[in-house]
Coordinates of C-alpha atoms in Angstrom, one line a residue:
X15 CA 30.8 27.9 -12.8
X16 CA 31.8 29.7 -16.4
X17 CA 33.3 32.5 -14.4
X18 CA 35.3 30.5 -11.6
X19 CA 38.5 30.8 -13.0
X20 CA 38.5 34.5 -13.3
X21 CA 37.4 34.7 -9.6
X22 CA 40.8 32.8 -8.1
X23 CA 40.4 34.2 -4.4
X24 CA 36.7 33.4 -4.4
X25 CA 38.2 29.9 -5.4
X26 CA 40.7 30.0 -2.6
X27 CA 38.3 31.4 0.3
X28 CA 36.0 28.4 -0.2
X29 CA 38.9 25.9 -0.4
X30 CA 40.1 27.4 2.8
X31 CA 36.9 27.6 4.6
X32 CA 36.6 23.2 4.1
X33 CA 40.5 23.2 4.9
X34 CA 40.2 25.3 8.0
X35 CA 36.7 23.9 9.3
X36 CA 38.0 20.2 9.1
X37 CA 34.1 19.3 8.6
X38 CA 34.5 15.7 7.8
X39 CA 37.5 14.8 9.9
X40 CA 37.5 11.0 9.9
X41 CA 36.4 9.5 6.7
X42 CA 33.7 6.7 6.5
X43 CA 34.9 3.6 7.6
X44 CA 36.3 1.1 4.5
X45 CA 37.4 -2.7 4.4
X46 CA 41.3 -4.1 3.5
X47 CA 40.4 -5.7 0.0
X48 CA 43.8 -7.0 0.5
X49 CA 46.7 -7.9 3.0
X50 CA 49.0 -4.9 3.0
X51 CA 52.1 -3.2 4.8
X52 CA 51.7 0.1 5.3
X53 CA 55.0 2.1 7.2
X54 CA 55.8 -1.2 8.7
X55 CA 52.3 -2.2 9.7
X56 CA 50.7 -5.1 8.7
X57 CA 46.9 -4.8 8.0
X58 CA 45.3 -8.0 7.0
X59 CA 42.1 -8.1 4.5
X60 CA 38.8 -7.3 5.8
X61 CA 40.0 -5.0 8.4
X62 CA 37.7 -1.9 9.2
X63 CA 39.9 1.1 8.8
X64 CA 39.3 5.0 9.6
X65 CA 41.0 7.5 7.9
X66 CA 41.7 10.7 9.9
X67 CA 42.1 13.9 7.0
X68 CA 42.7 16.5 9.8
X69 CA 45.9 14.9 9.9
X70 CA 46.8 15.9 5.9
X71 CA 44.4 19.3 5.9
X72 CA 46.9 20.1 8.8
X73 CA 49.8 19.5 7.4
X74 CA 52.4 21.5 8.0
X75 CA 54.8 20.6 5.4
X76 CA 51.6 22.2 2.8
X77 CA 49.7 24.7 5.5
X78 CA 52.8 26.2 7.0
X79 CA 50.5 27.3 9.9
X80 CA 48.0 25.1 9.6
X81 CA 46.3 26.5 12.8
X82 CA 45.8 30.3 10.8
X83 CA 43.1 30.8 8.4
X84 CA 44.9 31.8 5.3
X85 CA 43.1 31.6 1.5
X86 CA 46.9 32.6 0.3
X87 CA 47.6 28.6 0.3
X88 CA 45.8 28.0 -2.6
X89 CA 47.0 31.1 -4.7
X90 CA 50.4 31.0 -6.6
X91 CA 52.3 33.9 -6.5
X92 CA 50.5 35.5 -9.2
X93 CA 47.5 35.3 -7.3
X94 CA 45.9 32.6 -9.7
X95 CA 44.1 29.5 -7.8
X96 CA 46.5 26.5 -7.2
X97 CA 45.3 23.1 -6.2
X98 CA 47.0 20.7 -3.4
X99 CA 47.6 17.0 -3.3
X100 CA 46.6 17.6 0.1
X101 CA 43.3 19.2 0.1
X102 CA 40.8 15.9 0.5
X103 CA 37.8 17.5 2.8
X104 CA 35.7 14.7 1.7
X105 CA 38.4 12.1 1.1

């Protein structure tokens, strides 16, 4: 782990790989706590929601092809590792 920031693509490669293989892509199921609206949707308390994350790890606002394999989204242009909002693989 000492050496993981001088190894940025390694860094990237891995992050792509769980982007890419979309291993997990609906979350564990989890409980409203609370009424909410949500996008004009009401979801009362103690409803059983899935979360899909293919739907963010594809995005293609983030992953301009999210359908190509490409470690280059997580490098700056320097080459150094960047992280994304939208890289949850695990939620």
């Amino acid at each position: 782990m000492k050496y993981r920031n001088q190894m940025p693509y390694t860094d990237a490669m891995v992050h792509e790989v769980q982007r890419f293989i979309d291993l997990v892509p609906n979350n564990i199921p989890h409980a409203m706590i609370c009424n909410i609206k949500f996008r004009n949707y009401f979801i009362p308390k103690g409803t059983t929601i899935l979360i899909s994350l293919s739907s963010v790890l594809h995005d293609n606002k983030e992953f301009p092809n999210p359908e190509m394999f490409d470690p280059g989204y997580f490098l700056d242009r320097n080459g150094n590792f960047k992280k994304s909002d939208y890289f949850i693989p695990f939620s």
